[in-house]
Amino acid sequence: MTSNTAVPDPSSAAYSTPTKRAVISASAEAGPSRARPAGASPAYSSRRHSLYGIEDRVIIDPGSRIWRVGFSGEPDPRAVYWTQRSPDTEGSEAWTLDLAQLHGCREDRKEAERLISARCVRLARDAFTKHLMTDAKTRKVVVLENTFLPTVVKEQIAAALFDNLKVPSISFTPSCLLALAACGRITGLVVDIGWLETTITPVYCSRPLDHLARSTTLAGKALHDRLRLLLQHHATYIPPPASMSNLERRPVQPVPEGLLSDRLLERILTEGCFVGSINLRTPNMSFADTSDDADDNRLANMLRDRYRGSATATDLSFRIDPPESTGLGPGLLLVPGWIRERAAELLFGDDIDDEQDGIPESILHCISKLPVDLRPTLISSLLITGGTASLPGLIPRLRVSLLRLLLPSPSLPETGHPINSPAWRRAERAEWRKRHTEPFRSLYGLSGRLAILNDPAPLDTGDIDGGGLAGGRAPRWTPGLLSWVGGSLAGALKTGAPEMTRETYDTLFAHSIERGESWLAAQETAERDVAALVGVNIEDLKPGMAREGGLERKRGWKVGGEGIIGDWTRVVRAG
Amino acid sequence: MSVLYNCPHLDQPHPPYPPSYPSSSSSFSPLSHLYFCEECDAIRCDQCVAVEVASYFCPNCLFDVPSANVRADRNKCARSCFACPLCKTSMAIQATETKSAEGSSVSGPPYLLVCPGCKWSSREIGWEFSKPTGLAHQLQKINTQQELVQSEFDALKDHLESYVSLSSTAPTYKSSSASRNPSRHISQLTQMAAKALHRDVPGMAASSARTRTRSLGFGVGKAGKEGPAEWDDLGEYKAKGSWKMIGLENGMQDVETMRELQETGGVGPAGLSSRWSNSWEADKMSKSMHPQRISLQTKSTKRCPDTGCRHLLIQPDAKGVRMKIKMVALNYVPSIELGRRKRRIQSGNLAQPTPEELERRRRDRRRVRGVVEEEDEDIRKRLQAGEVYNFQLAFTNPLYDPIQIRLTQPHQPKSAPTPNHLIFIPTQHFTVAALKDAWAYDDDEEEDDPMLGLEGSEGASEEGLGSVGKRSRLSALGSGSLRDKRGRDSGVDKKANTTKVGLEIEVLPGATGPVEFDLEVRYKYRADEPVHAEKEASGKEGASESIAGKEEYKTFTFWIRIKAGDVASA
């Protein structure tokens, strides 16, 4: 769960009980602005007002792979940049959800923390010195916080901004809220399809319902892995000629492993891939094809059998630089059309082997866990954000998949028996029983209200009095930058989550260190007490020694007076 | 092959984590990138100095942009500097050639932006300019897209402002922001409850119910503009440019384009980096990408990050290319280079060595040094596993006093993985002569400068790896008569203010990846004025080691990371 646990914050009380206070609300900082009448004067709403001066906040949307930074009050970020300079040698993301999995840290969490700290410092410094070119000491910062941003990362970002850059204040604002704000809303179900994970956060009246949020690892990274697997087995690489005398170019398949770098995959994904319409063919599972011992190979072949027939996209060739330049021009990578069209099927979870729910299932699971009175509202205000969601056709496909899950299976069984015959009844009964086990039956009634706010191809049909027509009503921001635009708006309005000033941070930090030191000191004295009592240093005490040699008691604890072993509970002070 | 220097950031100097910990690499940089704070007596790097922008300039037209304009221009050149949308080269302005009546060609308007690299012309997107100057200004009139986006943004801001100001005028909010102590918290709860009781019951009071449902996205068609009814609600926002307006067919257009795609590169969809900072949905094809104005760059002033110090390390001159203040580490810390690789010719015995064997070999190697055959190798070649290499480390002294260097290998943390190589430093203690004028060195050759004495090369090696000479090195400075012989023997090569010492690396059999290791360099130099113990930032022993007498000596310790090369994969 995300809350202000990263740094002990007195204001977290107001935060963890969201019913008391809207998170989007004028902050205490904006003193004079609160007295303003609601219908602001034109001088205020004009953007010229905040172009100069230091009121502009810096908005940072820190992703594990891409950071977006800019000033509040501007519709575009000033810079978008990769977090990793060489993703093939140091991992494609700056942090992982499980610290032990971080590239290069050998399952050492301490090392992972140090690594993240070093990266956050570099990225934050780059933001201010390279991209924004401004003095960090005068700028308040709004950091967009994903629902499941690891606390360690949040701490390190705060440390980088406060300790290294000395910014005056940071406010960590939930990104789902800001994404909705960019669409002029405060209620909605935000589906953030990012790199490490897809998070689904319901927001109601500007309160993120964090306890009902869910996430799945079906996101950009999983998509990359799938694409790499498919390309390795089914794409064809035509290297440049070996020499001028030998101009023959022989296609290579499978594609050499080192060739498919992270950036190349990104290029193929953004320049060649899209999401095709739903694959209605029933998969012909050909498990007999197990001649290949490699698991990957089997999976890749199975996927090919499955998808090749249903795709209509053209094959595409990409010019790529060979790993070792020969000076004889680029190589070519031929990507089959079905890979371009079907690589993203993974996100919709119709894999054979995979037990994992796809994104549509996760969304419906999330909705079915919501309080009943919120379900209709939230299902008609889905908002899809995140970089991976920019894949052409992903959002319409998501809508189709959701609708498919929400339609009950045909009520009349096609058995061939005459109607109302006993056999027919039995079949009908079986059908009803089966429907009873369908996971989303409680949501069937809401299928007419399903609407995705930023659906690029909204339907014109749907429940008129329901929310079915709400689809596509959001402004046309790109999904990847929705939250950033919302952050920019919030910064311009001087609202956002509670600010933490550097003074507070420093005090809290000093306090925390002090507590740690006093704990250590207390522990030391406790040890010394014991040593004095026992007569030997506790370090030298061997097993059984406490029971012999002048010590009568077996237990180290006395009910009434002084214990033999010091009262260790007193070392850990409450609070 | 690289030699990187460690910056301790703001900590006390301490041995960094070994190269097997990737986090340590962030505190290593090349010497030329480092600064030196005289006050703190410490190395500072780009990751820790405090940076202030001194001036902005365009890297293309070199115009110094006044800082007042920088924000409005979005950190980009507001004159005529554009980058090609395809290859990012800076574009040239070209006049159109027209044939005049006499047959001679006349160049004149309209002017175009043409890429000198890939010949992309702005005619492809319909950009033509009437004047060859101030293109960015002319473009503002042509390009209305930006204003559309800005107006949508402003409308959103006004829309949300009503919510923000309403919720802030609500009494409940005030109490929550005024104080956060528990008692107020409870009182706020009761207030909330009271407010909830007084609120209209949805469905009973028609007006309030209507606003509620409308705000939640129902009843879209209801006309009439009314103020938001509740402090906690927000009316529906009507987007100026929504997805719905474009419609279903257009929405699926990009999927169809992708499906029919025949080629990539200049004709297909543009790459991610050329469109990832556009927040408004636009055509993805690279043929519709626009040239971007070139980003400005800055000259910055850098200060020591220490809160008690804050001395200037770098201050550029606004007018020229010189620096007013330039405290670079190159002037304070000896520069170290790695070179002259030799490979030892192995004589049989290629079996996997045991640790004892390795230990024995390490001892042996020292004894048989000078006898074994070595051959020179190209330093860029990949290293071979199981081979022993000899490198030369050259130390160049930037100070006007001779320095004494002690070279050791820092200890590894317990949990560190065992490195893929062994290092042996034959000469751990040596001196490097002072920096002088070039002609002064010739005189040096004749006179037997006691400061150049090289005592301890043998003594130190007897003490073994990582040992610290217990004797005061300075006491031995006088005995420099043995210099010639011993210098040759241990592979020490001295010339002017440079000393070259040997370094043996044994790449273990089966090793892979880069051969990287840290070395601790401690040097001792004569301080200009007597220093106090507390000013000694780096020395653990510090001033206490300096001998009593007229001259005061200071030590400075730093760590370097040497990458000797990559091991060739078998």
Short mmCIF file of N, CA and C in Angstrom, two decimals, chain B residues 164-277:
data_model
loop_
_atom_site.label_atom_id
_atom_site.label_comp_id
_atom_site.label_asym_id
_atom_site.label_seq_id
_atom_site.Cartn_x
_atom_site.Cartn_y
_atom_site.Cartn_z
N VAL B 164 -11.13 23.11 -6.45
CA VAL B 164 -10.12 23.37 -5.42
C VAL B 164 -10.56 24.49 -4.51
N SER B 165 -11.06 25.59 -5.11
CA SER B 165 -11.40 26.73 -4.27
C SER B 165 -12.63 26.41 -3.44
N LEU B 166 -13.55 25.62 -4.00
CA LEU B 166 -14.74 25.27 -3.22
C LEU B 166 -14.38 24.41 -2.03
N SER B 167 -13.56 23.41 -2.29
CA SER B 167 -13.27 22.51 -1.19
C SER B 167 -12.41 23.21 -0.15
N SER B 168 -11.71 24.26 -0.57
CA SER B 168 -10.89 24.92 0.43
C SER B 168 -11.73 25.91 1.24
N THR B 169 -12.87 26.39 0.68
CA THR B 169 -13.69 27.28 1.48
C THR B 169 -14.60 26.50 2.42
N ALA B 170 -14.73 25.22 2.17
CA ALA B 170 -15.58 24.43 3.06
C ALA B 170 -15.00 24.44 4.47
N PRO B 171 -15.85 24.62 5.45
CA PRO B 171 -15.35 24.71 6.83
C PRO B 171 -14.60 23.46 7.26
N THR B 172 -15.04 22.35 6.78
CA THR B 172 -14.39 21.11 7.22
C THR B 172 -12.95 21.08 6.80
N TYR B 173 -12.70 21.65 5.65
CA TYR B 173 -11.33 21.58 5.18
C TYR B 173 -10.43 22.43 6.07
N LYS B 174 -10.95 23.62 6.41
CA LYS B 174 -10.10 24.54 7.17
C LYS B 174 -9.61 23.90 8.46
N SER B 175 -10.52 23.25 9.12
CA SER B 175 -10.11 22.69 10.40
C SER B 175 -9.06 21.60 10.20
N SER B 176 -9.15 20.93 9.07
CA SER B 176 -8.18 19.84 8.90
C SER B 176 -6.81 20.39 8.58
N SER B 177 -6.78 21.55 7.90
CA SER B 177 -5.47 22.05 7.53
C SER B 177 -4.87 22.85 8.68
N ALA B 178 -5.72 23.35 9.54
CA ALA B 178 -5.20 24.23 10.59
C ALA B 178 -4.32 23.45 11.55
N SER B 179 -4.73 22.31 11.88
CA SER B 179 -3.95 21.57 12.86
C SER B 179 -4.14 20.10 12.63
N ARG B 180 -3.17 19.34 13.03
CA ARG B 180 -3.27 17.91 12.76
C ARG B 180 -3.25 17.10 14.04
N ASN B 181 -3.50 17.74 15.15
CA ASN B 181 -3.45 16.93 16.35
C ASN B 181 -4.74 16.15 16.53
N PRO B 182 -4.69 15.08 17.30
CA PRO B 182 -5.80 14.15 17.31
C PRO B 182 -7.14 14.77 17.72
N SER B 183 -7.10 15.68 18.65
CA SER B 183 -8.38 16.20 19.13
C SER B 183 -9.09 16.94 18.00
N ARG B 184 -8.30 17.70 17.24
CA ARG B 184 -8.91 18.42 16.14
C ARG B 184 -9.43 17.43 15.10
N HIS B 185 -8.74 16.39 15.02
CA HIS B 185 -9.12 15.35 14.09
C HIS B 185 -10.52 14.85 14.38
N ILE B 186 -10.76 14.62 15.65
CA ILE B 186 -12.05 14.09 16.06
C ILE B 186 -13.12 15.14 15.83
N SER B 187 -12.77 16.37 16.17
CA SER B 187 -13.77 17.40 15.99
C SER B 187 -14.11 17.54 14.51
N GLN B 188 -13.10 17.27 13.70
CA GLN B 188 -13.38 17.35 12.28
C GLN B 188 -14.32 16.24 11.85
N LEU B 189 -14.13 15.09 12.45
CA LEU B 189 -15.01 13.97 12.16
C LEU B 189 -16.45 14.31 12.51
N THR B 190 -16.62 14.87 13.69
CA THR B 190 -17.98 15.20 14.09
C THR B 190 -18.56 16.25 13.15
N GLN B 191 -17.73 17.17 12.74
CA GLN B 191 -18.23 18.18 11.80
C GLN B 191 -18.69 17.54 10.52
N MET B 192 -17.88 16.57 10.08
CA MET B 192 -18.23 15.87 8.86
C MET B 192 -19.58 15.18 9.01
N ALA B 193 -19.73 14.56 10.15
CA ALA B 193 -20.97 13.84 10.39
C ALA B 193 -22.15 14.81 10.39
N ALA B 194 -21.96 15.95 11.03
CA ALA B 194 -23.03 16.92 11.08
C ALA B 194 -23.38 17.39 9.68
N LYS B 195 -22.34 17.60 8.91
CA LYS B 195 -22.57 18.07 7.56
C LYS B 195 -23.32 17.02 6.74
N ALA B 196 -22.93 15.80 6.95
CA ALA B 196 -23.59 14.72 6.22
C ALA B 196 -25.07 14.65 6.58
N LEU B 197 -25.37 14.92 7.83
CA LEU B 197 -26.77 14.86 8.26
C LEU B 197 -27.59 15.96 7.62
N HIS B 198 -26.96 17.13 7.50
CA HIS B 198 -27.70 18.26 6.94
C HIS B 198 -27.79 18.22 5.43
N ARG B 199 -27.02 17.37 4.86
CA ARG B 199 -27.01 17.31 3.41
C ARG B 199 -28.34 16.77 2.91
N ASP B 200 -28.69 17.16 1.68
CA ASP B 200 -29.91 16.62 1.08
C ASP B 200 -29.74 15.14 0.84
N VAL B 201 -30.82 14.45 1.07
CA VAL B 201 -30.75 13.01 0.80
C VAL B 201 -30.90 12.81 -0.71
N PRO B 202 -29.97 12.12 -1.33
CA PRO B 202 -30.06 11.93 -2.78
C PRO B 202 -31.37 11.24 -3.15
N GLY B 203 -31.99 11.77 -4.18
CA GLY B 203 -33.26 11.18 -4.59
C GLY B 203 -34.43 11.89 -3.98
N MET B 204 -34.23 12.54 -2.83
CA MET B 204 -35.32 13.27 -2.19
C MET B 204 -35.33 14.70 -2.73
N ALA B 205 -34.24 15.34 -2.61
CA ALA B 205 -34.15 16.69 -3.14
C ALA B 205 -33.65 16.60 -4.57
N ALA B 206 -34.49 17.05 -5.45
CA ALA B 206 -34.21 16.79 -6.86
C ALA B 206 -32.94 17.47 -7.34
N SER B 207 -32.76 18.71 -6.94
CA SER B 207 -31.66 19.47 -7.53
C SER B 207 -30.31 18.85 -7.14
N SER B 208 -30.22 18.54 -5.90
CA SER B 208 -28.93 18.02 -5.45
C SER B 208 -28.67 16.65 -6.07
N ALA B 209 -29.73 15.90 -6.23
CA ALA B 209 -29.55 14.58 -6.82
C ALA B 209 -29.06 14.71 -8.25
N ARG B 210 -29.60 15.72 -8.92
CA ARG B 210 -29.23 15.84 -10.32
C ARG B 210 -27.75 16.21 -10.44
N THR B 211 -27.34 17.13 -9.61
CA THR B 211 -25.94 17.51 -9.72
C THR B 211 -25.05 16.34 -9.40
N ARG B 212 -25.50 15.56 -8.47
CA ARG B 212 -24.65 14.42 -8.11
C ARG B 212 -24.48 13.46 -9.28
N THR B 213 -25.63 13.09 -9.83
CA THR B 213 -25.51 12.10 -10.90
C THR B 213 -24.76 12.68 -12.08
N ARG B 214 -25.00 13.96 -12.32
CA ARG B 214 -24.31 14.52 -13.47
C ARG B 214 -22.80 14.46 -13.26
N SER B 215 -22.44 14.78 -12.05
CA SER B 215 -21.01 14.82 -11.80
C SER B 215 -20.38 13.45 -11.94
N LEU B 216 -21.15 12.45 -11.74
CA LEU B 216 -20.57 11.12 -11.82
C LEU B 216 -20.61 10.57 -13.23
N GLY B 217 -21.02 11.36 -14.14
CA GLY B 217 -20.95 10.91 -15.52
C GLY B 217 -22.27 10.46 -16.08
N PHE B 218 -23.35 10.50 -15.30
CA PHE B 218 -24.66 10.12 -15.84
C PHE B 218 -25.34 11.38 -16.37
N GLY B 219 -26.47 11.16 -17.01
CA GLY B 219 -27.31 12.27 -17.42
C GLY B 219 -26.53 13.33 -18.17
N VAL B 220 -25.85 12.89 -19.15
CA VAL B 220 -24.94 13.78 -19.83
C VAL B 220 -25.68 14.89 -20.54
N GLY B 221 -26.83 14.56 -21.06
CA GLY B 221 -27.53 15.50 -21.92
C GLY B 221 -28.14 16.69 -21.21
N LYS B 222 -28.16 16.70 -19.91
CA LYS B 222 -28.82 17.78 -19.16
C LYS B 222 -28.18 19.12 -19.49
N ALA B 223 -29.03 20.06 -19.88
CA ALA B 223 -28.49 21.37 -20.24
C ALA B 223 -28.43 22.25 -19.01
N GLY B 224 -27.90 23.42 -19.20
CA GLY B 224 -27.89 24.38 -18.09
C GLY B 224 -26.61 24.34 -17.32
N LYS B 225 -26.12 25.50 -17.05
CA LYS B 225 -24.84 25.59 -16.34
C LYS B 225 -25.15 26.02 -14.91
N GLU B 226 -24.77 25.22 -14.00
CA GLU B 226 -24.99 25.60 -12.61
C GLU B 226 -23.72 25.33 -11.81
N GLY B 227 -23.63 26.04 -10.75
CA GLY B 227 -22.43 25.89 -9.93
C GLY B 227 -22.43 24.53 -9.27
N PRO B 228 -21.29 24.03 -8.95
CA PRO B 228 -21.22 22.73 -8.28
C PRO B 228 -21.96 22.80 -6.95
N ALA B 229 -22.71 21.78 -6.69
CA ALA B 229 -23.60 21.85 -5.55
C ALA B 229 -22.86 21.55 -4.25
N GLU B 230 -21.91 20.66 -4.30
CA GLU B 230 -21.30 20.25 -3.05
C GLU B 230 -19.84 20.60 -3.05
N TRP B 231 -19.31 20.73 -1.89
CA TRP B 231 -17.90 21.11 -1.81
C TRP B 231 -17.00 20.01 -2.32
N ASP B 232 -17.54 18.83 -2.35
CA ASP B 232 -16.68 17.70 -2.67
C ASP B 232 -16.94 17.16 -4.07
N ASP B 233 -17.73 17.87 -4.85
CA ASP B 233 -18.06 17.33 -6.15
C ASP B 233 -17.53 18.21 -7.26
N LEU B 234 -17.46 17.63 -8.40
CA LEU B 234 -16.93 18.36 -9.54
C LEU B 234 -17.84 18.09 -10.72
N GLY B 235 -18.24 19.14 -11.38
CA GLY B 235 -19.10 18.97 -12.54
C GLY B 235 -18.36 18.31 -13.67
N GLU B 236 -19.08 17.95 -14.70
CA GLU B 236 -18.39 17.26 -15.79
C GLU B 236 -17.64 18.25 -16.64
N TYR B 237 -16.49 17.82 -17.10
CA TYR B 237 -15.68 18.68 -17.94
C TYR B 237 -15.93 18.33 -19.39
N LYS B 238 -16.18 19.37 -20.16
CA LYS B 238 -16.39 19.14 -21.59
C LYS B 238 -15.10 19.44 -22.32
N ALA B 239 -14.49 18.40 -22.84
CA ALA B 239 -13.19 18.58 -23.48
C ALA B 239 -13.34 19.33 -24.78
N LYS B 240 -12.36 20.19 -25.07
CA LYS B 240 -12.38 20.91 -26.35
C LYS B 240 -12.01 19.98 -27.49
N GLY B 241 -11.09 19.09 -27.20
CA GLY B 241 -10.72 18.13 -28.24
C GLY B 241 -10.74 16.74 -27.65
N SER B 242 -11.86 16.06 -27.74
CA SER B 242 -11.92 14.74 -27.11
C SER B 242 -11.80 13.67 -28.16
N TRP B 243 -11.63 12.46 -27.70
CA TRP B 243 -11.55 11.32 -28.61
C TRP B 243 -12.85 11.15 -29.37
N LYS B 244 -13.92 11.44 -28.65
CA LYS B 244 -15.23 11.20 -29.23
C LYS B 244 -15.43 12.06 -30.48
N MET B 245 -14.90 13.28 -30.44
CA MET B 245 -15.13 14.17 -31.57
C MET B 245 -14.52 13.62 -32.85
N ILE B 246 -13.42 12.94 -32.71
CA ILE B 246 -12.80 12.39 -33.91
C ILE B 246 -13.60 11.21 -34.43
N GLY B 247 -14.14 10.45 -33.49
CA GLY B 247 -15.04 9.40 -33.91
C GLY B 247 -14.39 8.05 -34.05
N LEU B 248 -15.24 7.10 -34.26
CA LEU B 248 -14.83 5.70 -34.26
C LEU B 248 -13.83 5.39 -35.36
N GLU B 249 -14.13 5.82 -36.58
CA GLU B 249 -13.30 5.43 -37.72
C GLU B 249 -11.89 5.96 -37.54
N ASN B 250 -11.83 7.24 -37.17
CA ASN B 250 -10.51 7.84 -37.01
C ASN B 250 -9.73 7.17 -35.89
N GLY B 251 -10.45 6.72 -34.90
CA GLY B 251 -9.78 6.10 -33.78
C GLY B 251 -9.06 4.84 -34.17
N MET B 252 -9.66 4.09 -35.09
CA MET B 252 -9.03 2.84 -35.48
C MET B 252 -8.05 3.05 -36.64
N GLN B 253 -7.94 4.31 -37.08
CA GLN B 253 -7.10 4.59 -38.23
C GLN B 253 -5.66 4.15 -38.03
N ASP B 254 -5.12 4.46 -36.85
CA ASP B 254 -3.69 4.17 -36.67
C ASP B 254 -3.44 2.67 -36.62
N VAL B 255 -4.42 1.92 -36.18
CA VAL B 255 -4.25 0.46 -36.20
C VAL B 255 -4.18 -0.01 -37.64
N GLU B 256 -5.05 0.54 -38.47
CA GLU B 256 -5.06 0.13 -39.88
C GLU B 256 -3.76 0.53 -40.57
N THR B 257 -3.29 1.76 -40.26
CA THR B 257 -2.02 2.18 -40.86
C THR B 257 -0.91 1.24 -40.48
N MET B 258 -0.90 0.88 -39.22
CA MET B 258 0.15 -0.02 -38.76
C MET B 258 0.05 -1.36 -39.46
N ARG B 259 -1.17 -1.81 -39.64
CA ARG B 259 -1.37 -3.12 -40.25
C ARG B 259 -0.83 -3.16 -41.68
N GLU B 260 -1.03 -2.03 -42.37
CA GLU B 260 -0.65 -1.99 -43.78
C GLU B 260 0.79 -1.54 -44.00
N LEU B 261 1.48 -1.29 -42.92
CA LEU B 261 2.82 -0.71 -43.00
C LEU B 261 3.73 -1.53 -43.90
N GLN B 262 4.44 -0.84 -44.79
CA GLN B 262 5.35 -1.55 -45.70
C GLN B 262 6.81 -1.34 -45.34
N GLU B 263 7.12 -0.21 -44.78
CA GLU B 263 8.52 0.13 -44.57
C GLU B 263 8.68 0.81 -43.22
N THR B 264 9.88 0.78 -42.72
CA THR B 264 10.16 1.51 -41.50
C THR B 264 11.22 2.56 -41.79
N GLY B 265 11.64 3.23 -40.75
CA GLY B 265 12.65 4.27 -40.93
C GLY B 265 11.97 5.60 -41.21
N GLY B 266 12.44 6.29 -42.24
CA GLY B 266 11.95 7.64 -42.52
C GLY B 266 10.50 7.71 -42.93
N VAL B 267 9.91 6.61 -43.33
CA VAL B 267 8.53 6.67 -43.82
C VAL B 267 7.53 6.05 -42.85
N GLY B 268 8.00 5.22 -41.95
CA GLY B 268 7.10 4.56 -41.01
C GLY B 268 6.79 5.47 -39.83
N PRO B 269 6.33 4.87 -38.75
CA PRO B 269 6.09 5.64 -37.55
C PRO B 269 7.40 6.18 -36.99
N ALA B 270 7.32 7.34 -36.38
CA ALA B 270 8.53 7.94 -35.83
C ALA B 270 8.95 7.18 -34.59
N GLY B 271 10.21 7.28 -34.26
CA GLY B 271 10.73 6.60 -33.08
C GLY B 271 10.16 7.18 -31.80
N LEU B 272 10.32 6.42 -30.75
CA LEU B 272 9.74 6.82 -29.48
C LEU B 272 10.30 8.16 -29.01
N SER B 273 11.61 8.34 -29.15
CA SER B 273 12.21 9.52 -28.55
C SER B 273 11.82 10.80 -29.29
N SER B 274 11.32 10.68 -30.51
CA SER B 274 10.94 11.93 -31.18
C SER B 274 9.50 12.32 -30.87
N ARG B 275 8.77 11.47 -30.20
CA ARG B 275 7.40 11.88 -29.89
C ARG B 275 7.01 11.66 -28.44
N TRP B 276 7.94 11.21 -27.61
CA TRP B 276 7.52 10.89 -26.26
C TRP B 276 7.29 12.11 -25.38
N SER B 277 7.70 13.28 -25.84
CA SER B 277 7.43 14.44 -24.98
C SER B 277 6.25 15.26 -25.48
#
